[in-house]
């Protein structure tokens, strides 16, 4: 079924949500090959004002110890909102175009990548770059599935 409704979207807000640096770890002694990234994210809907809110955090880990925490919070406007968000429930929401959520997540990942580059500049791990993340890995954990 083809829809004649055009969806418009944009970023309302994008900010550094969190940043933590573990000063107890000697960064010059780290084996960079053993550094790992762990992601966490939350996607929610706001009805007043209408928007999609994504909070994403990346933990840079070394031997199961957190070295760096970098987080971002973004609010995206989508119009017409109720043509994009079909159903809002306590445990999640459904959208008509899940690929648009993937776009929003990609924006957040890019923002975190830039924040990490800025915050790690001048440190022994400034060359550590957030890897490209396959969107199917993240979106599989982002959208609600019907049973």
PDB file of C-alpha atoms in Angstrom:
ATOM      1  CA  UNK A   1       0.000   0.000   0.000  1.00  0.00           C
ATOM      2  CA  UNK A   2       1.465   3.347  -1.019  1.00  0.00           C
ATOM      3  CA  UNK A   3       1.079   6.256   1.365  1.00  0.00           C
ATOM      4  CA  UNK A   4       0.686   9.870   0.282  1.00  0.00           C
ATOM      5  CA  UNK A   5       1.828  11.178   3.651  1.00  0.00           C
ATOM      6  CA  UNK A   6       5.230  12.847   3.733  1.00  0.00           C
ATOM      7  CA  UNK A   7       7.185  12.453   6.940  1.00  0.00           C
ATOM      8  CA  UNK A   8       9.466  15.311   7.953  1.00  0.00           C
ATOM      9  CA  UNK A   9      12.069  14.945  10.675  1.00  0.00           C
ATOM     10  CA  UNK A  10      14.902  16.827  12.297  1.00  0.00           C
ATOM     11  CA  UNK A  11      17.079  17.105  15.372  1.00  0.00           C
ATOM     12  CA  UNK A  12      15.618  19.275  18.117  1.00  0.00           C
ATOM     13  CA  UNK A  13      18.346  18.650  20.676  1.00  0.00           C
ATOM     14  CA  UNK A  14      21.729  16.906  20.736  1.00  0.00           C
ATOM     15  CA  UNK A  15      23.908  17.064  23.820  1.00  0.00           C
ATOM     16  CA  UNK A  16      26.626  15.243  25.684  1.00  0.00           C
ATOM     17  CA  UNK A  17      24.656  13.287  28.262  1.00  0.00           C
ATOM     18  CA  UNK A  18      27.573  11.827  30.186  1.00  0.00           C
ATOM     19  CA  UNK A  19      31.337  11.561  30.182  1.00  0.00           C
ATOM     20  CA  UNK A  20      33.475   9.719  32.700  1.00  0.00           C
ATOM     21  CA  UNK A  21      37.221   9.165  32.617  1.00  0.00           C
ATOM     22  CA  UNK A  22      38.816   6.584  34.920  1.00  0.00           C
ATOM     23  CA  UNK A  23      41.904   8.354  36.252  1.00  0.00           C
ATOM     24  CA  UNK A  24      42.963   5.256  38.210  1.00  0.00           C
ATOM     25  CA  UNK A  25      44.026   3.502  34.999  1.00  0.00           C
ATOM     26  CA  UNK A  26      47.408   4.283  33.443  1.00  0.00           C
ATOM     27  CA  UNK A  27      46.395   4.753  29.805  1.00  0.00           C
ATOM     28  CA  UNK A  28      49.996   4.560  28.590  1.00  0.00           C
ATOM     29  CA  UNK A  29      50.192   0.937  29.795  1.00  0.00           C
ATOM     30  CA  UNK A  30      47.053  -0.311  28.024  1.00  0.00           C
ATOM     31  CA  UNK A  31      47.278  -2.906  25.282  1.00  0.00           C
ATOM     32  CA  UNK A  32      45.040  -1.151  22.738  1.00  0.00           C
ATOM     33  CA  UNK A  33      44.217  -4.481  21.087  1.00  0.00           C
ATOM     34  CA  UNK A  34      42.393  -5.519  24.278  1.00  0.00           C
ATOM     35  CA  UNK A  35      40.146  -2.460  24.439  1.00  0.00           C
ATOM     36  CA  UNK A  36      36.456  -3.231  23.927  1.00  0.00           C
ATOM     37  CA  UNK A  37      33.394  -1.095  23.280  1.00  0.00           C
ATOM     38  CA  UNK A  38      30.065  -1.839  24.927  1.00  0.00           C
ATOM     39  CA  UNK A  39      26.918  -0.016  23.831  1.00  0.00           C
ATOM     40  CA  UNK A  40      23.719   0.739  25.662  1.00  0.00           C
ATOM     41  CA  UNK A  41      20.796   2.739  24.384  1.00  0.00           C
ATOM     42  CA  UNK A  42      17.262   3.683  25.223  1.00  0.00           C
ATOM     43  CA  UNK A  43      14.617   4.884  22.807  1.00  0.00           C
ATOM     44  CA  UNK A  44      11.474   6.514  24.093  1.00  0.00           C
ATOM     45  CA  UNK A  45       8.639   8.719  22.920  1.00  0.00           C
ATOM     46  CA  UNK A  46       7.624  12.092  24.269  1.00  0.00           C
ATOM     47  CA  UNK A  47       4.107  13.302  23.573  1.00  0.00           C
ATOM     48  CA  UNK A  48       4.581  16.803  25.023  1.00  0.00           C
ATOM     49  CA  UNK A  49       6.442  18.004  23.045  1.00  0.00           C
ATOM     50  CA  UNK A  50       6.180  15.275  20.430  1.00  0.00           C
ATOM     51  CA  UNK A  51       9.496  13.606  19.737  1.00  0.00           C
ATOM     52  CA  UNK A  52      11.665  10.528  19.745  1.00  0.00           C
ATOM     53  CA  UNK A  53      14.291  10.565  22.497  1.00  0.00           C
ATOM     54  CA  UNK A  54      17.426   8.464  22.172  1.00  0.00           C
ATOM     55  CA  UNK A  55      19.980   8.133  24.918  1.00  0.00           C
ATOM     56  CA  UNK A  56      23.094   6.222  23.950  1.00  0.00           C
ATOM     57  CA  UNK A  57      26.187   5.396  25.964  1.00  0.00           C
ATOM     58  CA  UNK A  58      29.428   3.765  24.970  1.00  0.00           C
ATOM     59  CA  UNK A  59      31.677   2.150  27.557  1.00  0.00           C
ATOM     60  CA  UNK A  60      35.331   1.700  26.630  1.00  0.00           C
ATOM     61  CA  UNK A  61      36.410  -1.349  28.618  1.00  0.00           C
ATOM     62  CA  UNK A  62      39.779  -2.891  29.438  1.00  0.00           C
ATOM     63  CA  UNK A  63      39.934  -6.227  31.280  1.00  0.00           C
ATOM     64  CA  UNK A  64      36.298  -5.819  32.379  1.00  0.00           C
ATOM     65  CA  UNK A  65      37.047  -2.385  33.854  1.00  0.00           C
ATOM     66  CA  UNK A  66      35.498   0.789  32.508  1.00  0.00           C
ATOM     67  CA  UNK A  67      38.095   3.214  31.151  1.00  0.00           C
ATOM     68  CA  UNK A  68      35.799   5.771  29.499  1.00  0.00           C
ATOM     69  CA  UNK A  69      32.055   6.368  29.466  1.00  0.00           C
ATOM     70  CA  UNK A  70      30.669   8.618  26.741  1.00  0.00           C
ATOM     71  CA  UNK A  71      26.973   9.346  26.382  1.00  0.00           C
ATOM     72  CA  UNK A  72      24.712  11.400  24.158  1.00  0.00           C
ATOM     73  CA  UNK A  73      21.049  12.381  24.348  1.00  0.00           C
ATOM     74  CA  UNK A  74      19.178  13.371  21.217  1.00  0.00           C
ATOM     75  CA  UNK A  75      15.602  14.444  20.618  1.00  0.00           C
ATOM     76  CA  UNK A  76      14.191  14.109  17.113  1.00  0.00           C
ATOM     77  CA  UNK A  77      11.023  15.731  15.826  1.00  0.00           C
ATOM     78  CA  UNK A  78       8.864  13.797  13.374  1.00  0.00           C
ATOM     79  CA  UNK A  79       5.873  15.360  11.633  1.00  0.00           C
ATOM     80  CA  UNK A  80       3.133  14.318  11.391  1.00  0.00           C
ATOM     81  CA  UNK A  81       3.974  12.537  14.629  1.00  0.00           C
ATOM     82  CA  UNK A  82       0.915  10.280  14.865  1.00  0.00           C
ATOM     83  CA  UNK A  83       1.438   9.026  11.337  1.00  0.00           C
ATOM     84  CA  UNK A  84       4.909   7.852  12.362  1.00  0.00           C
ATOM     85  CA  UNK A  85       4.254   6.580  15.907  1.00  0.00           C
ATOM     86  CA  UNK A  86       1.399   4.099  15.685  1.00  0.00           C
ATOM     87  CA  UNK A  87       1.056   2.858  19.200  1.00  0.00           C
ATOM     88  CA  UNK A  88       2.564   3.839  22.541  1.00  0.00           C
ATOM     89  CA  UNK A  89       2.538   1.302  25.371  1.00  0.00           C
ATOM     90  CA  UNK A  90       4.299   1.009  28.719  1.00  0.00           C
ATOM     91  CA  UNK A  91       6.896  -1.393  27.341  1.00  0.00           C
ATOM     92  CA  UNK A  92       7.577   0.390  24.059  1.00  0.00           C
ATOM     93  CA  UNK A  93       6.116   1.861  20.923  1.00  0.00           C
ATOM     94  CA  UNK A  94       5.573   0.975  17.290  1.00  0.00           C
ATOM     95  CA  UNK A  95       6.476   3.082  14.283  1.00  0.00           C
ATOM     96  CA  UNK A  96       5.470   2.981  10.636  1.00  0.00           C
ATOM     97  CA  UNK A  97       9.039   3.372   9.382  1.00  0.00           C
ATOM     98  CA  UNK A  98      11.667   1.568  11.519  1.00  0.00           C
ATOM     99  CA  UNK A  99      14.441   2.604   9.128  1.00  0.00           C
ATOM    100  CA  UNK A 100      13.957   6.190  10.325  1.00  0.00           C
ATOM    101  CA  UNK A 101      14.810   5.025  13.860  1.00  0.00           C
ATOM    102  CA  UNK A 102      17.988   3.503  12.366  1.00  0.00           C
ATOM    103  CA  UNK A 103      18.822   6.925  10.941  1.00  0.00           C
ATOM    104  CA  UNK A 104      18.370   8.514  14.361  1.00  0.00           C
ATOM    105  CA  UNK A 105      20.594   5.860  15.961  1.00  0.00           C
ATOM    106  CA  UNK A 106      23.255   6.481  13.305  1.00  0.00           C
ATOM    107  CA  UNK A 107      23.209  10.189  14.165  1.00  0.00           C
ATOM    108  CA  UNK A 108      23.781   9.330  17.841  1.00  0.00           C
ATOM    109  CA  UNK A 109      26.647   6.965  17.039  1.00  0.00           C
ATOM    110  CA  UNK A 110      28.271   9.648  14.887  1.00  0.00           C
ATOM    111  CA  UNK A 111      27.878  12.189  17.683  1.00  0.00           C
ATOM    112  CA  UNK A 112      29.481   9.828  20.205  1.00  0.00           C
ATOM    113  CA  UNK A 113      32.309   9.108  17.761  1.00  0.00           C
ATOM    114  CA  UNK A 114      33.018  12.844  17.501  1.00  0.00           C
ATOM    115  CA  UNK A 115      32.729  13.412  21.257  1.00  0.00           C
ATOM    116  CA  UNK A 116      35.167  10.579  21.944  1.00  0.00           C
ATOM    117  CA  UNK A 117      37.640  12.005  19.419  1.00  0.00           C
ATOM    118  CA  UNK A 118      37.397  15.405  21.116  1.00  0.00           C
ATOM    119  CA  UNK A 119      37.564  14.091  24.690  1.00  0.00           C
ATOM    120  CA  UNK A 120      40.430  11.643  24.088  1.00  0.00           C
ATOM    121  CA  UNK A 121      42.618  14.081  22.141  1.00  0.00           C
ATOM    122  CA  UNK A 122      46.013  14.405  23.792  1.00  0.00           C
ATOM    123  CA  UNK A 123      45.683  11.139  25.741  1.00  0.00           C
ATOM    124  CA  UNK A 124      47.594   7.904  25.045  1.00  0.00           C
ATOM    125  CA  UNK A 125      44.397   6.409  23.583  1.00  0.00           C
ATOM    126  CA  UNK A 126      43.501   9.277  21.246  1.00  0.00           C
ATOM    127  CA  UNK A 127      43.956   6.953  18.261  1.00  0.00           C
ATOM    128  CA  UNK A 128      41.220   4.611  19.511  1.00  0.00           C
ATOM    129  CA  UNK A 129      38.233   5.036  17.211  1.00  0.00           C
ATOM    130  CA  UNK A 130      34.686   3.876  17.771  1.00  0.00           C
ATOM    131  CA  UNK A 131      34.237   1.114  15.167  1.00  0.00           C
ATOM    132  CA  UNK A 132      31.500   1.037  12.585  1.00  0.00           C
ATOM    133  CA  UNK A 133      28.560  -0.822  14.042  1.00  0.00           C
ATOM    134  CA  UNK A 134      26.249  -2.847  11.780  1.00  0.00           C
ATOM    135  CA  UNK A 135      22.842  -1.204  12.100  1.00  0.00           C
ATOM    136  CA  UNK A 136      21.087  -4.592  12.073  1.00  0.00           C
ATOM    137  CA  UNK A 137      22.776  -5.404  15.408  1.00  0.00           C
ATOM    138  CA  UNK A 138      21.444  -2.266  17.055  1.00  0.00           C
ATOM    139  CA  UNK A 139      18.033  -2.134  15.399  1.00  0.00           C
ATOM    140  CA  UNK A 140      17.361  -5.763  16.317  1.00  0.00           C
ATOM    141  CA  UNK A 141      17.484  -4.617  19.938  1.00  0.00           C
ATOM    142  CA  UNK A 142      15.640  -1.333  19.380  1.00  0.00           C
ATOM    143  CA  UNK A 143      12.299  -2.122  17.849  1.00  0.00           C
ATOM    144  CA  UNK A 144       9.404  -3.926  19.418  1.00  0.00           C
ATOM    145  CA  UNK A 145       8.374  -7.141  17.745  1.00  0.00           C
ATOM    146  CA  UNK A 146       4.779  -8.314  17.588  1.00  0.00           C
ATOM    147  CA  UNK A 147       4.079 -11.814  18.875  1.00  0.00           C
TER     148      UNK A 147
END
